[in-house]
CSV table of C-alpha atoms in Angstrom, one decimal:
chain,number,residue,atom,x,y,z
A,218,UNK,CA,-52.5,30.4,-17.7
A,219,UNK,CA,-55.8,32.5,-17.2
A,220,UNK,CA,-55.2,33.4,-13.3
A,221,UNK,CA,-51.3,34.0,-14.1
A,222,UNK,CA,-52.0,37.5,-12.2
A,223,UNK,CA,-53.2,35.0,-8.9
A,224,UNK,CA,-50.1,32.4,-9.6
A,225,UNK,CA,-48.0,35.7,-9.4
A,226,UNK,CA,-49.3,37.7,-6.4
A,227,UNK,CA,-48.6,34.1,-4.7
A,228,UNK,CA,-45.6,34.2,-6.0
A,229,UNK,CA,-44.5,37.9,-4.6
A,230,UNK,CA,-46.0,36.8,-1.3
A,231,UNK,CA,-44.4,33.8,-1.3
A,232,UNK,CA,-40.5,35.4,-1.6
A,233,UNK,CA,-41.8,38.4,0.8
A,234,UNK,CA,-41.6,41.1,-1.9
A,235,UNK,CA,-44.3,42.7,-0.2
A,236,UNK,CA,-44.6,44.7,2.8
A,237,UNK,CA,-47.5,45.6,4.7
A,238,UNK,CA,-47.4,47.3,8.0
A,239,UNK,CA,-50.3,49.2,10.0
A,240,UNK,CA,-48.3,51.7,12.5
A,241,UNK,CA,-45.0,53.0,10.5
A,242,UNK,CA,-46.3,53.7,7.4
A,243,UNK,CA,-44.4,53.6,4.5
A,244,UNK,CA,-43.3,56.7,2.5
A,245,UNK,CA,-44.2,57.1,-1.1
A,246,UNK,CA,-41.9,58.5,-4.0
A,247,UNK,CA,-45.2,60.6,-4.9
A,248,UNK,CA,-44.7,61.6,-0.9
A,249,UNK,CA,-48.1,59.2,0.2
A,250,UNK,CA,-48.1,57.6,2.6
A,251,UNK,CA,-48.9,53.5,2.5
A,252,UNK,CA,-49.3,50.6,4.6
A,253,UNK,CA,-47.7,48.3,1.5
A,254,UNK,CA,-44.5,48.1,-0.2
A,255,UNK,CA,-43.5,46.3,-3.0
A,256,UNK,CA,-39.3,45.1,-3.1
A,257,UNK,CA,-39.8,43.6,-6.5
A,258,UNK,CA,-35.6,43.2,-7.1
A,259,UNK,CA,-35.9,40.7,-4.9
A,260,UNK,CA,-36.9,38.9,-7.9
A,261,UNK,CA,-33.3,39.5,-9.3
A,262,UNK,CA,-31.4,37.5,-6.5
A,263,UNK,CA,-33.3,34.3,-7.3
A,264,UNK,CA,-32.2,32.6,-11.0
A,265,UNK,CA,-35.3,30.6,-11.1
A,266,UNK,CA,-38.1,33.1,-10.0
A,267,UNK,CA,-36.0,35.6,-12.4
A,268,UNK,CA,-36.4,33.5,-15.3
A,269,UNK,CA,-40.0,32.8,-14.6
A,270,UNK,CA,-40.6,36.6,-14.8
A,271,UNK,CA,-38.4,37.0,-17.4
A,272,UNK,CA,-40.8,34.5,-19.3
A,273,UNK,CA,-43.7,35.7,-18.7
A,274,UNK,CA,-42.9,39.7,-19.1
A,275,UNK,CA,-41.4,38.7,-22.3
A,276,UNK,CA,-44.6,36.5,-23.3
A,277,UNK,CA,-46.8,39.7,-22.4
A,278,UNK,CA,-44.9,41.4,-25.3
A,279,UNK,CA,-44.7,38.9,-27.6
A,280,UNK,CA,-48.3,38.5,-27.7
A,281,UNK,CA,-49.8,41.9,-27.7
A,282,UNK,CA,-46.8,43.8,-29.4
A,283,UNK,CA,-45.3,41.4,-31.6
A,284,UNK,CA,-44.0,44.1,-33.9
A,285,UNK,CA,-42.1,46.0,-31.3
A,286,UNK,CA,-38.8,47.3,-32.5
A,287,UNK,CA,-37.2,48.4,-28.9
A,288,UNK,CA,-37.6,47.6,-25.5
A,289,UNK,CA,-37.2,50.4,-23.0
A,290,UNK,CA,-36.8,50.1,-19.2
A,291,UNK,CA,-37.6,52.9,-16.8
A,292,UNK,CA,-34.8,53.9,-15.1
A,293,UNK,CA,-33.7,53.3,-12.6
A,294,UNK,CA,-36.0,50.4,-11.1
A,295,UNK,CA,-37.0,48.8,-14.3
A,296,UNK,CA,-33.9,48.6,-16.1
A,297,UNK,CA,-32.7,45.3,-15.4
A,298,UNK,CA,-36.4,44.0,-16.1
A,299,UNK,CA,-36.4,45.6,-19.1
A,300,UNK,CA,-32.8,44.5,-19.9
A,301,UNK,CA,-34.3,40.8,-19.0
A,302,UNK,CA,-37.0,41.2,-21.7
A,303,UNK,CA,-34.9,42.1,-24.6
A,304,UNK,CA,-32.6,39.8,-24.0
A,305,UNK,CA,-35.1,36.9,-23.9
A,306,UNK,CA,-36.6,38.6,-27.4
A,307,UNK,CA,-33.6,39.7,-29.0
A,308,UNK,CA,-34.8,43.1,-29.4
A,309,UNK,CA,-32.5,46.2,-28.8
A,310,UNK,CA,-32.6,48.0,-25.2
A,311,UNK,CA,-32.8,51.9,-24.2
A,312,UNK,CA,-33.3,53.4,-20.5
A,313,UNK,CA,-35.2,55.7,-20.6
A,314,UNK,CA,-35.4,58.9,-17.1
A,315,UNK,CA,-38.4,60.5,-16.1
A,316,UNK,CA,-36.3,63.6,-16.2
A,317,UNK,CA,-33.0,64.2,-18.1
A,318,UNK,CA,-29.8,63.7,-16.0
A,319,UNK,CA,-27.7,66.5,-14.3
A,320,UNK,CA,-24.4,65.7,-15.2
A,321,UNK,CA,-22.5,63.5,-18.1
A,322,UNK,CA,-24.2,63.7,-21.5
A,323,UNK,CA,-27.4,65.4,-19.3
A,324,UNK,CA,-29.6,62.4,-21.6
A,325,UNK,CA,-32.9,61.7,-20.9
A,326,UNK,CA,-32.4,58.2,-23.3
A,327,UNK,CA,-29.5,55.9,-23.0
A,328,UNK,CA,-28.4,53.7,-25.9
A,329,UNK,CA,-29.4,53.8,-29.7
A,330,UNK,CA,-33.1,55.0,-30.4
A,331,UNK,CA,-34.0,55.6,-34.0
A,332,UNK,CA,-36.6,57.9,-35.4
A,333,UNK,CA,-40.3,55.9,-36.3
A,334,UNK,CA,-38.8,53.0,-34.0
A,335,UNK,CA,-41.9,50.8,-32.0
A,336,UNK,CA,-41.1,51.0,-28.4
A,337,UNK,CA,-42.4,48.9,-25.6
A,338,UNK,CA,-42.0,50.1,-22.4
A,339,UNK,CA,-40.9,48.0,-19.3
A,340,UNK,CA,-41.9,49.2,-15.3
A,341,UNK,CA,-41.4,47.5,-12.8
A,342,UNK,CA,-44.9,48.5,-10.9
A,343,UNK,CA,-47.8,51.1,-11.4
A,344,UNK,CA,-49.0,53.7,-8.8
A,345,UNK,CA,-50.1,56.9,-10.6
A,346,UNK,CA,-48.1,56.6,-13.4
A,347,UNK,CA,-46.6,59.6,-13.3
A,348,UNK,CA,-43.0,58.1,-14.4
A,349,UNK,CA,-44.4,56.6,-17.1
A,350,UNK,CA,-46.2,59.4,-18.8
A,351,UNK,CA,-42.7,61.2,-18.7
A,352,UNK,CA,-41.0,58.3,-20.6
A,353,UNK,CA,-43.7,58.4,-23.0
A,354,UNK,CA,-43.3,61.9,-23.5
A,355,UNK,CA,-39.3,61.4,-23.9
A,356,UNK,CA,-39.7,58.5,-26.3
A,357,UNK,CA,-42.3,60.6,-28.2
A,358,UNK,CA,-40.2,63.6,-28.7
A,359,UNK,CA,-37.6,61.3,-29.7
A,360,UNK,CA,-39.6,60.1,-33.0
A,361,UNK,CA,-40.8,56.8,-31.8
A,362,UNK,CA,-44.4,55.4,-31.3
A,363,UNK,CA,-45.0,54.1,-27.9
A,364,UNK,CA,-46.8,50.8,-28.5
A,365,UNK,CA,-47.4,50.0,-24.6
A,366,UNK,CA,-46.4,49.7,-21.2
A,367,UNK,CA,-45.8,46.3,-19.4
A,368,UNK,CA,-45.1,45.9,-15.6
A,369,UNK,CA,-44.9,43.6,-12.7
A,370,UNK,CA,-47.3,45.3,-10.7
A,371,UNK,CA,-50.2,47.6,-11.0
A,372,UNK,CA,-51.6,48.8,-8.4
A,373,UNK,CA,-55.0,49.5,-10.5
A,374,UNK,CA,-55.4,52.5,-9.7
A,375,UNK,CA,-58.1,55.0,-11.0
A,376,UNK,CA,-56.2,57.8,-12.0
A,377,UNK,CA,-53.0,56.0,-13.6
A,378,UNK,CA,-55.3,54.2,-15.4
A,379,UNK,CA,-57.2,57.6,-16.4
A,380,UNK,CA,-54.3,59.1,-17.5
A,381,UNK,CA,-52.6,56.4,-19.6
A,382,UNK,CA,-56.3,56.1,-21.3
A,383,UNK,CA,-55.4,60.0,-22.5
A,384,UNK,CA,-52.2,58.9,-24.2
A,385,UNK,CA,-53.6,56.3,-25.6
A,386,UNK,CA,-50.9,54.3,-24.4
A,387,UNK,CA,-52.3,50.6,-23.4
A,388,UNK,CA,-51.3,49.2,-19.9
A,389,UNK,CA,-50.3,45.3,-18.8
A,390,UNK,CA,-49.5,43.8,-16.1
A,391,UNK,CA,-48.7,40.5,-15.1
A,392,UNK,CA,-50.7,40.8,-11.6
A,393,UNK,CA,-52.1,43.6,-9.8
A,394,UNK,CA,-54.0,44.6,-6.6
A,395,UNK,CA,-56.8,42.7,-7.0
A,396,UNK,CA,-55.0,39.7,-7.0
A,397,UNK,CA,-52.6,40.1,-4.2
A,398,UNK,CA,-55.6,41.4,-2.4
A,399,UNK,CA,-57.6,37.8,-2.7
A,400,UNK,CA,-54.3,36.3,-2.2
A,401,UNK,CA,-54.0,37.7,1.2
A,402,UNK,CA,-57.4,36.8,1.8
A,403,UNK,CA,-56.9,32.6,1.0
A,404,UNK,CA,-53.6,32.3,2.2
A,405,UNK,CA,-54.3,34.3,5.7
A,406,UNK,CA,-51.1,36.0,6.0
A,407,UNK,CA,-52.5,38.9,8.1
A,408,UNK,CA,-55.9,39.1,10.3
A,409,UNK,CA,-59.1,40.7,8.3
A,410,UNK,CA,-58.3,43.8,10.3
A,411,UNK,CA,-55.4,44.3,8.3
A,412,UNK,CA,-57.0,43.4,4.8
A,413,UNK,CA,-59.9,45.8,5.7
A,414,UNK,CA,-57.3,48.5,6.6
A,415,UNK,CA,-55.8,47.8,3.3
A,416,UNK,CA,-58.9,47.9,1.5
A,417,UNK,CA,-59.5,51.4,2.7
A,418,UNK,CA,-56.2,52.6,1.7
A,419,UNK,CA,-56.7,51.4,-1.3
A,420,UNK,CA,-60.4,53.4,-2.2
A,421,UNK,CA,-58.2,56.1,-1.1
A,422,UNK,CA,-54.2,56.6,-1.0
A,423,UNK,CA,-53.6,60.5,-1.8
A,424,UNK,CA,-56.1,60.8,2.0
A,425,UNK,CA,-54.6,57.9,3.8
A,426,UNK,CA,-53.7,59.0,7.3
């Protein structure tokens, strides 16, 4: 199980969760622009690959928070991941905004949280992080220690990993640039050109052009 991040990107690659294109770039939520994309509920049409994720996001939290009280899921991309987790550790679920809702209840958490509770927190991939640090925020306000943050994807970034360093909130990821990255390279999708483009991108998004 030591190059599970490498079994993964193959994995991703192999249902055609990612994207890459070189002319029409991709938009960002964070408004960069990218020649990747990563259309990781795909992974939720496919009972076998979804258990296999299931598995190993749940064994991620087993192992390095095995006193967690609540799983939360990052609304709304990671809440059926997170969902998937505590299910598979019978361990209660909240979702969990980046910013409180406009209408209903206006909640920022949904479900039963309790003061001093041990939260894990489930995304489904990593850019800068800037969801994340809001959910911490939330779940902190809220009483609760955030224990860590578990994703799919991270796209190892400098600054998200900066940032989540200064909150003291541990990051872990089943697979993550890196390993795509050599995956690319072994299984020869795309032409070097391509890789080296994405490689640039890469050393630096937030000036891609």
């Amino acid at each position: 199980m030591s190059n599970i991040d490498q079994t993964i990107a193959l994995r991703l690659l192999q249902l055609k969760a990612f994207s890459i294109q070189t002319k029409n770039l991709f938009t960002w939520g964070n408004g960069w622009k990218a020649p990747i994309y990563l259309d990781d509920r795909k992974i939720l049409s496919y009972p076998p690959i979804r258990n296999f994720f299931r598995l190993e996001l749940s064994r991620l939290v087993a192992e390095y928070f095995p006193d967690t009280d609540v799983i939360a899921g990052i609304a709304t991309n990671a809440i059926a991941h997170g969902l998937l987790v505590a299910e598979q550790l019978a361990l209660p679920f909240v979702s969990v905004y980046p910013f409180p809702k406009d209408h209903g209840l206006e909640n920022q958490i949904e479900g039963d949280l309790r003061v001093r509770q041990r939260v894990v927190v489930v995304e489904n991939q990593v850019n800068v992080g800037d969801h994340a640090l809001r959910v911490i925020e939330a779940l902190r306000n809220n009483g609760c220690s955030v224990e860590g943050i578990v994703t799919l994807f991270d796209y190892q970034f400098p600054v998200a990993k900066r940032r989540l360093d200064e909150v003291g909130v541990p990051l872990l990821s089943l697979t993550n640039f890196n390993a795509l990255y050599q995956q690319l390279q072994s299984q020869q999708i795309y032409s070097p050109e391509v890789l080296t483009l994405l490689q640039q991108w890469h050393d630096n998004p937030s000036k891609w052009n």
